[in-house]
XYZ file of C-alpha atoms in Angstrom:
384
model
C -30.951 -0.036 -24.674
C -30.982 1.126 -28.561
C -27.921 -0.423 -30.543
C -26.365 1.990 -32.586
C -24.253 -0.276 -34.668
C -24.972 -4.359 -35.908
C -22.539 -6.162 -37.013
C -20.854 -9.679 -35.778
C -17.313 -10.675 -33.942
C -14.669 -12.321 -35.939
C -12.679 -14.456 -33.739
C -10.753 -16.706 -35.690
C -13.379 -19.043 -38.117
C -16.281 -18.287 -35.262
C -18.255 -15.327 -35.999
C -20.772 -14.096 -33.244
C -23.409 -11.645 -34.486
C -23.969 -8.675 -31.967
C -25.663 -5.538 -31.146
C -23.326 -2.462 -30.328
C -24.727 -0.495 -27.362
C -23.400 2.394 -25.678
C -21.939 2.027 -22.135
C -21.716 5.409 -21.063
C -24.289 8.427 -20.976
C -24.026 12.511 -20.376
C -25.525 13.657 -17.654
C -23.746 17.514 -17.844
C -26.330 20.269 -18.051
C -26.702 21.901 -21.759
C -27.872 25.639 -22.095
C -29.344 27.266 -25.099
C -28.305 30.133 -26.772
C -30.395 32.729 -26.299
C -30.047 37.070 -27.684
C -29.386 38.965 -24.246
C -31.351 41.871 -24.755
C -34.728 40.226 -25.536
C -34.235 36.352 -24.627
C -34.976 34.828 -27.816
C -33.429 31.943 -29.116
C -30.609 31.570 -30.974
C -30.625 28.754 -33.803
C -28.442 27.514 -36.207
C -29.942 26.740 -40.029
C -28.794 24.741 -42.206
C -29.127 26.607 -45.276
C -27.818 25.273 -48.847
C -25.257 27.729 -49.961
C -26.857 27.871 -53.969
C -30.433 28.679 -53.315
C -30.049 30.070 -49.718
C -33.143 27.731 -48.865
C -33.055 25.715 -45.243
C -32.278 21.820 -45.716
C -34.437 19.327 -43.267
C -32.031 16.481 -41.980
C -32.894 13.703 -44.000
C -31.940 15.420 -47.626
C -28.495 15.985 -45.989
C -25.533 13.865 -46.910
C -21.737 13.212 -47.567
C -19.223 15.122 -49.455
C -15.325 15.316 -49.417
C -14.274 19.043 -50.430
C -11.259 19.200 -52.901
C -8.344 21.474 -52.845
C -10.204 23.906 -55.727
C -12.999 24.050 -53.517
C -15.426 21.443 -55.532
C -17.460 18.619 -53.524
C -17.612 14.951 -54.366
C -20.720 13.479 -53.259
C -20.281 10.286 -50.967
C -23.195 8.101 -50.049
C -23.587 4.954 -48.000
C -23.658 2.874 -49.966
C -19.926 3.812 -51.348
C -18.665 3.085 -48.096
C -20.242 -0.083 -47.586
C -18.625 -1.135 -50.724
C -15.214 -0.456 -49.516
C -13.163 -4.125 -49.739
C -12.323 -3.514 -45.737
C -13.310 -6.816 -43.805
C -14.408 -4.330 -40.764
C -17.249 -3.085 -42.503
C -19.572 -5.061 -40.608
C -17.077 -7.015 -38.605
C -15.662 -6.736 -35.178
C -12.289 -8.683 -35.875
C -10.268 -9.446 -33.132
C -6.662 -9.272 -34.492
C -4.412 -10.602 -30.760
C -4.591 -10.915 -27.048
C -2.565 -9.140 -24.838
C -2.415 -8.335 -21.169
C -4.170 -5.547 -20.012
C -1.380 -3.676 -18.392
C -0.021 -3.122 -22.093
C -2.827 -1.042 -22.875
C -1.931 2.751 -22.486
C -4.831 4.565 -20.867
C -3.955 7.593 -22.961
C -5.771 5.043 -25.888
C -8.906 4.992 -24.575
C -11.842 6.531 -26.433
C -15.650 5.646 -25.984
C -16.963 2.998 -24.278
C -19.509 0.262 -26.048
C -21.291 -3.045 -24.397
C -21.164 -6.040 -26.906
C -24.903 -7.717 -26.540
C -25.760 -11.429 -28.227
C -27.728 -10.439 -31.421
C -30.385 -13.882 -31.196
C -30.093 -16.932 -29.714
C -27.566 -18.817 -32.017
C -25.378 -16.100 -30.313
C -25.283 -16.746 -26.690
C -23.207 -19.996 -27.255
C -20.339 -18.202 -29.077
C -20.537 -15.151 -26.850
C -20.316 -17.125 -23.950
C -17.206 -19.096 -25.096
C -15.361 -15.622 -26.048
C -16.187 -14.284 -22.833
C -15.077 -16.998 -20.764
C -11.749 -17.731 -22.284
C -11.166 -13.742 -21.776
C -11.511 -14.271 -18.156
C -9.742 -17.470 -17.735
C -6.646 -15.826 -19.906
C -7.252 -12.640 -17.534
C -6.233 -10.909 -21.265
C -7.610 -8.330 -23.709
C -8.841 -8.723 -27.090
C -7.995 -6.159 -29.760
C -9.686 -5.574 -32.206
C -10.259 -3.689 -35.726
C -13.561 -2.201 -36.559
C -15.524 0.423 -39.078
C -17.684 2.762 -37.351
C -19.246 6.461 -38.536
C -17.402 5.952 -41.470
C -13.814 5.330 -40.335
C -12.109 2.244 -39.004
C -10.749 1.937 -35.613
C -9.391 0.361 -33.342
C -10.518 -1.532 -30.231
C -10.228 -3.356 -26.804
C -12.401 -6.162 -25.701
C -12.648 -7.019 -21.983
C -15.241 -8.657 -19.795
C -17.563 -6.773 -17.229
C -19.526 -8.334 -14.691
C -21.396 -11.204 -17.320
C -20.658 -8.479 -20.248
C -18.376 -8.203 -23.397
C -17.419 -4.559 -23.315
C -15.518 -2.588 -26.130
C -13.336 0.460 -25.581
C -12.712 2.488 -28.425
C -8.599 2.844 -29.170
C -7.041 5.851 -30.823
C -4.069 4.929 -33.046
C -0.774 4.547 -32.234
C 0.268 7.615 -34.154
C -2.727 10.238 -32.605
C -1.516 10.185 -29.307
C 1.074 13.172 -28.955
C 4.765 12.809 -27.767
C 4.597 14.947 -24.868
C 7.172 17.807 -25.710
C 7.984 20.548 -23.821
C 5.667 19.656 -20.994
C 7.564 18.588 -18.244
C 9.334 20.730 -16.302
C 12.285 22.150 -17.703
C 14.138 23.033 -14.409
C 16.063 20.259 -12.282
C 14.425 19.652 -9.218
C 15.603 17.112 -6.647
C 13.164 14.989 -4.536
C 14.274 14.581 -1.141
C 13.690 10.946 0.344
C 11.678 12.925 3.577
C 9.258 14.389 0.879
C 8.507 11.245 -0.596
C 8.088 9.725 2.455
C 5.403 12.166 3.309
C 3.509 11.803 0.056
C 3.575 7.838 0.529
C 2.227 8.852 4.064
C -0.311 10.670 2.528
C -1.223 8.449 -0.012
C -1.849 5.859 2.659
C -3.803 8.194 4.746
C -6.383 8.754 1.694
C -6.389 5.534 0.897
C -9.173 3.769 -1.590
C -12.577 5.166 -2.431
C -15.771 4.069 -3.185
C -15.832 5.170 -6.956
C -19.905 4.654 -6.977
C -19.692 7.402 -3.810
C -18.178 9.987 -6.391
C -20.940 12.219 -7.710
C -20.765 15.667 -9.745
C -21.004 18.729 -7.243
C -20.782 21.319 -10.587
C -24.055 19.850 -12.001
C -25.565 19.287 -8.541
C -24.584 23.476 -7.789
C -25.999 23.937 -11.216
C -29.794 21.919 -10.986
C -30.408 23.826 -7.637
C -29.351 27.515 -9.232
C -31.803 26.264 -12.257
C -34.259 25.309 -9.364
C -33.913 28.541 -7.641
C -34.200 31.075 -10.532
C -37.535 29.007 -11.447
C -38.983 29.569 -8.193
C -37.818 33.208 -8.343
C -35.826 32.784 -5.122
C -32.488 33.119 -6.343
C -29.611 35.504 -5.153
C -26.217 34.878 -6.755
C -23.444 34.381 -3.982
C -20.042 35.082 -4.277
C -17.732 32.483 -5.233
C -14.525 32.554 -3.178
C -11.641 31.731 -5.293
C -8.441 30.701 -3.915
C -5.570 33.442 -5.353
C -3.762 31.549 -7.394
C 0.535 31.973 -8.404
C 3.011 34.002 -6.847
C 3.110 31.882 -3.989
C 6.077 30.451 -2.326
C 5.345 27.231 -0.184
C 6.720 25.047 2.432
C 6.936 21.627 0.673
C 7.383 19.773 3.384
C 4.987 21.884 5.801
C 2.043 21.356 3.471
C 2.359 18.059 2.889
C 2.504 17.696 6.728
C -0.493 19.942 6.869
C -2.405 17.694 4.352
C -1.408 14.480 6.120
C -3.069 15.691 9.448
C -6.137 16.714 7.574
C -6.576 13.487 5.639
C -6.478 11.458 9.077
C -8.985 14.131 10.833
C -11.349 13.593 7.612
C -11.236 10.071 8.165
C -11.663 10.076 11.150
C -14.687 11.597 11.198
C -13.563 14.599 13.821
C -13.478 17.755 13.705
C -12.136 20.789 15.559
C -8.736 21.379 17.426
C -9.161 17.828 19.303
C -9.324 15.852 16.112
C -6.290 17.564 14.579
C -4.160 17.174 17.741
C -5.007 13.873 17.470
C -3.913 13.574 14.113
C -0.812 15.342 14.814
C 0.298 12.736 17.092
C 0.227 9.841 15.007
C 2.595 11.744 11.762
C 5.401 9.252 11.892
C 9.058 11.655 12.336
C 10.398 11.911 8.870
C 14.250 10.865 9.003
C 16.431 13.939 8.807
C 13.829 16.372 10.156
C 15.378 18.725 12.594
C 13.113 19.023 15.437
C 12.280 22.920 16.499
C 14.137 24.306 19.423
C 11.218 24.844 21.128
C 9.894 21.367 22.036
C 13.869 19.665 22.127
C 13.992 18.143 25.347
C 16.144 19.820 28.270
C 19.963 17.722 28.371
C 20.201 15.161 30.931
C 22.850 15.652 33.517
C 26.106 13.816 33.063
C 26.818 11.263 35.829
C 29.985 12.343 38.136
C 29.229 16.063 36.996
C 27.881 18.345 39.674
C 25.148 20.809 38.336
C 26.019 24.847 38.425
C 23.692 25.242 41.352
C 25.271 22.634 43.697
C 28.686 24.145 42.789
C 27.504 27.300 43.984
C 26.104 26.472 47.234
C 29.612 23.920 47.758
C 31.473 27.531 47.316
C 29.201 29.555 49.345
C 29.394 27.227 52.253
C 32.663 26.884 52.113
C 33.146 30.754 51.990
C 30.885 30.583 55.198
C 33.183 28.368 56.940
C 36.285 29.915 56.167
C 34.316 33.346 57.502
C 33.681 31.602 60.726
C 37.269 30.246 60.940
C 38.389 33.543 60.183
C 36.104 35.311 63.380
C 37.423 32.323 66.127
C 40.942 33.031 65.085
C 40.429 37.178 65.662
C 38.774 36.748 68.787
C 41.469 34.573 70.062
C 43.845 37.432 68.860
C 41.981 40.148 70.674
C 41.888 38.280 73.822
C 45.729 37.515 73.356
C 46.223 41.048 73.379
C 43.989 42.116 76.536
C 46.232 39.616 78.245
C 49.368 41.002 77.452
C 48.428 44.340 77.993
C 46.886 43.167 81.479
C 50.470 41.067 82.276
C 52.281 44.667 81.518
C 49.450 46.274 84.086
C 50.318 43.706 86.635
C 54.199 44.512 86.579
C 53.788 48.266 86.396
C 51.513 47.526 89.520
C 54.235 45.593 91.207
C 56.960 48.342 90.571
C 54.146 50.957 91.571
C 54.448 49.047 95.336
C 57.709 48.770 95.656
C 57.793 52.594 95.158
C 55.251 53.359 97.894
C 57.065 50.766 100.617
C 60.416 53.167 100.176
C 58.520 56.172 100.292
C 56.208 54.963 102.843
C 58.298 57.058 106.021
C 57.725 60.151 104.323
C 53.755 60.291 104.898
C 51.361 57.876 106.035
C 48.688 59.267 104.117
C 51.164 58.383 100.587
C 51.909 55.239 101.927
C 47.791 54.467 102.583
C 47.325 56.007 98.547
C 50.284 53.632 97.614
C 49.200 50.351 99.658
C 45.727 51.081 97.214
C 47.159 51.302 94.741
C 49.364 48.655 95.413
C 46.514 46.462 96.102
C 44.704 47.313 92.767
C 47.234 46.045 90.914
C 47.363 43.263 92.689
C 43.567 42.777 91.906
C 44.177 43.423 87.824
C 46.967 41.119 88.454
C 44.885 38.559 89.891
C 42.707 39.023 87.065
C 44.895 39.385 84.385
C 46.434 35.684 85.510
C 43.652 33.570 84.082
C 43.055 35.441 80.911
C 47.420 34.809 80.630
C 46.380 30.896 81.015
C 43.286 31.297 78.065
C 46.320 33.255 76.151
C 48.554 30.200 76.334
């Protein structure tokens, strides 16, 4: 890899003379610009303002423009004279822990190589004591004509050099949090630690870019003349009032169906049945469970058919004691038969000189009533 910057690392009265290398590459896609109605290129000149002539690269310098508008010429040779010990000089001023470090510091990225072989014994000590302290170095440096600051850690075998903005260029963050009170429920944070746990870690080396990926095979496409622009679907965005609580359970379910591999309704029941109950949840009416019975209690359906049978028996009760009552009163009225019978002989023995043939009609009739008397006797004894 080209070095971009030489220079050495001050660390206390050992210097070590290194080779500033960049860590990190672009890989995004750059476009031209181009005039629409013909395709030709666009460029930008550099043209000198006092003879309007174009001015190649290497005739262009430094300058710092005054308030009246006049330029000072600056060269590099006035900045390598400036009495800065950084010039030239990686120097490492402390060593703190890494947590202290504020991401929102962190600029470019640089590897630190061994410039020569007197190097590697120096560069080797630094890098070793970094790991054994498990702290940062930071540092102070010049670089494209400023000075700045820096962070020294170790990668792999590798001293590696962040850049550091300053203190004071990292912005207080006014006015950007929300300005309305909002209150957190514990059930919603239990779902988003769910959640978190269901995503879990990744593989950062598996991340790749999908935009530049989209982009090479459109590039590919129009080349090989075989390109029809599709529709991007885009999500409608604001205006939108959401379940908290029902997305987050939505997402939860999702993240364990992605990981585990499945796919369709049978992967996201599954899911659903391992979400933990969140504490405080009300459970929907639909799925509560029916109420058990209480012990001792008869159910409404037992006390029904208790009543109806006992309606039935007092019916049947009811029909013995009104057949006993009818056949109480066919005996009576056959016991007043059987007299009125009795009388009715009587009658035809005093009258029985006055005509045979009466006397004949009265001994029948006498002797019917003896019959219904005979027969009304037994039905006096069911009576009693």
């Amino acid at each position: 890899m080209r070095s971009i910057w030489n220079g050495a690392i001050s660390f206390g009265l050992v210097s070590i003379p290194i080779k500033l290398v960049n860590a990190t590459e672009s890989h995004s896609i750059s476009f031209r610009q181009i005039h629409v109605s013909d395709g030709g290129r666009v460029r930008y000149r550099k043209v000198c303002e006092l003879d309007g002539e174009e001015v190649p690269a290497a005739e262009i310098g430094k300058g710092y423009e005054e308030a009246d508008g006049s330029i000072v010429p600056i060269t590099d040779e006035d900045l390598a004279r400036l009495p800065i010990p950084t010039a030239k000089t990686i120097e490492i001023v402390s060593f703190v822990p890494a947590e202290e470090i504020d991401p929102l510091q962190m600029d470019a990225a640089y590897y630190l190589a061994a410039n020569g072989a007197t190097a590697a014994k120096p560069y080797t000590l630094l890098r070793e004591a970094l790991k054994r302290s498990r702290k940062v170095a930071i540092a102070k440096y010049a670089l494209r004509g400023r000075e700045r600051l820096g962070m020294l850690r170790v990668v792999d075998d590798v001293i590696a050099m962040h850049g550091l903005l300053w203190p004071d260029e990292i912005r207080q963050p006014e006015g950007v949090a929300p300005e309305a009170s909002v209150t957190v429920r514990e059930a919603e944070l239990d779902l988003a630690d769910a959640l978190m746990a269901t995503l879990g870690e990744v593989e950062i080396a598996s991340l790749h870019d999908d935009y530049r990926e989209a982009v090479e095979a459109m590039l590919a496409a129009k080349t090989g003349e075989g390109f029809e622009p599709a529709e991007a679907m885009v999500e409608p965005a604001g205006g939108q009032v959401i379940d908290l609580m029902a997305a987050l359970e939505s997402s939860v379910r999702a993240a364990k169906a992605s990981r585990a591999g499945g796919s369709g309704d049978s992967a996201e029941s599954a899911a659903e049945a391992e979400v933990t109950p969140i504490r405080g949840r009300r459970t929907p009416a639909a799925s509560a469970p029916a109420p058990k019975a209480v012990g001792g209690k008869k159910s409404t359906a037992s006390t029904g058919t208790a009543k109806k049978t006992a309606a039935a028996k007092k019916t049947a009760a009811g029909g013995k004691k009104s057949t006993a009552t009818a056949k109480g009163a066919a005996g009576t009225k056959s016991g007043a038969g059987a007299r009125a019978g009795a009388r009715s002989t009587k009658s035809a023995s005093a009258a029985g000189a006055k005509s045979a043939g009466t006397g004949r009609g009265s001994a029948g009739g006498a002797t019917a009533g003896a019959g219904t008397a005979k027969k009304a006797a037994p039905r006096k004894r069911s009576s009693a």
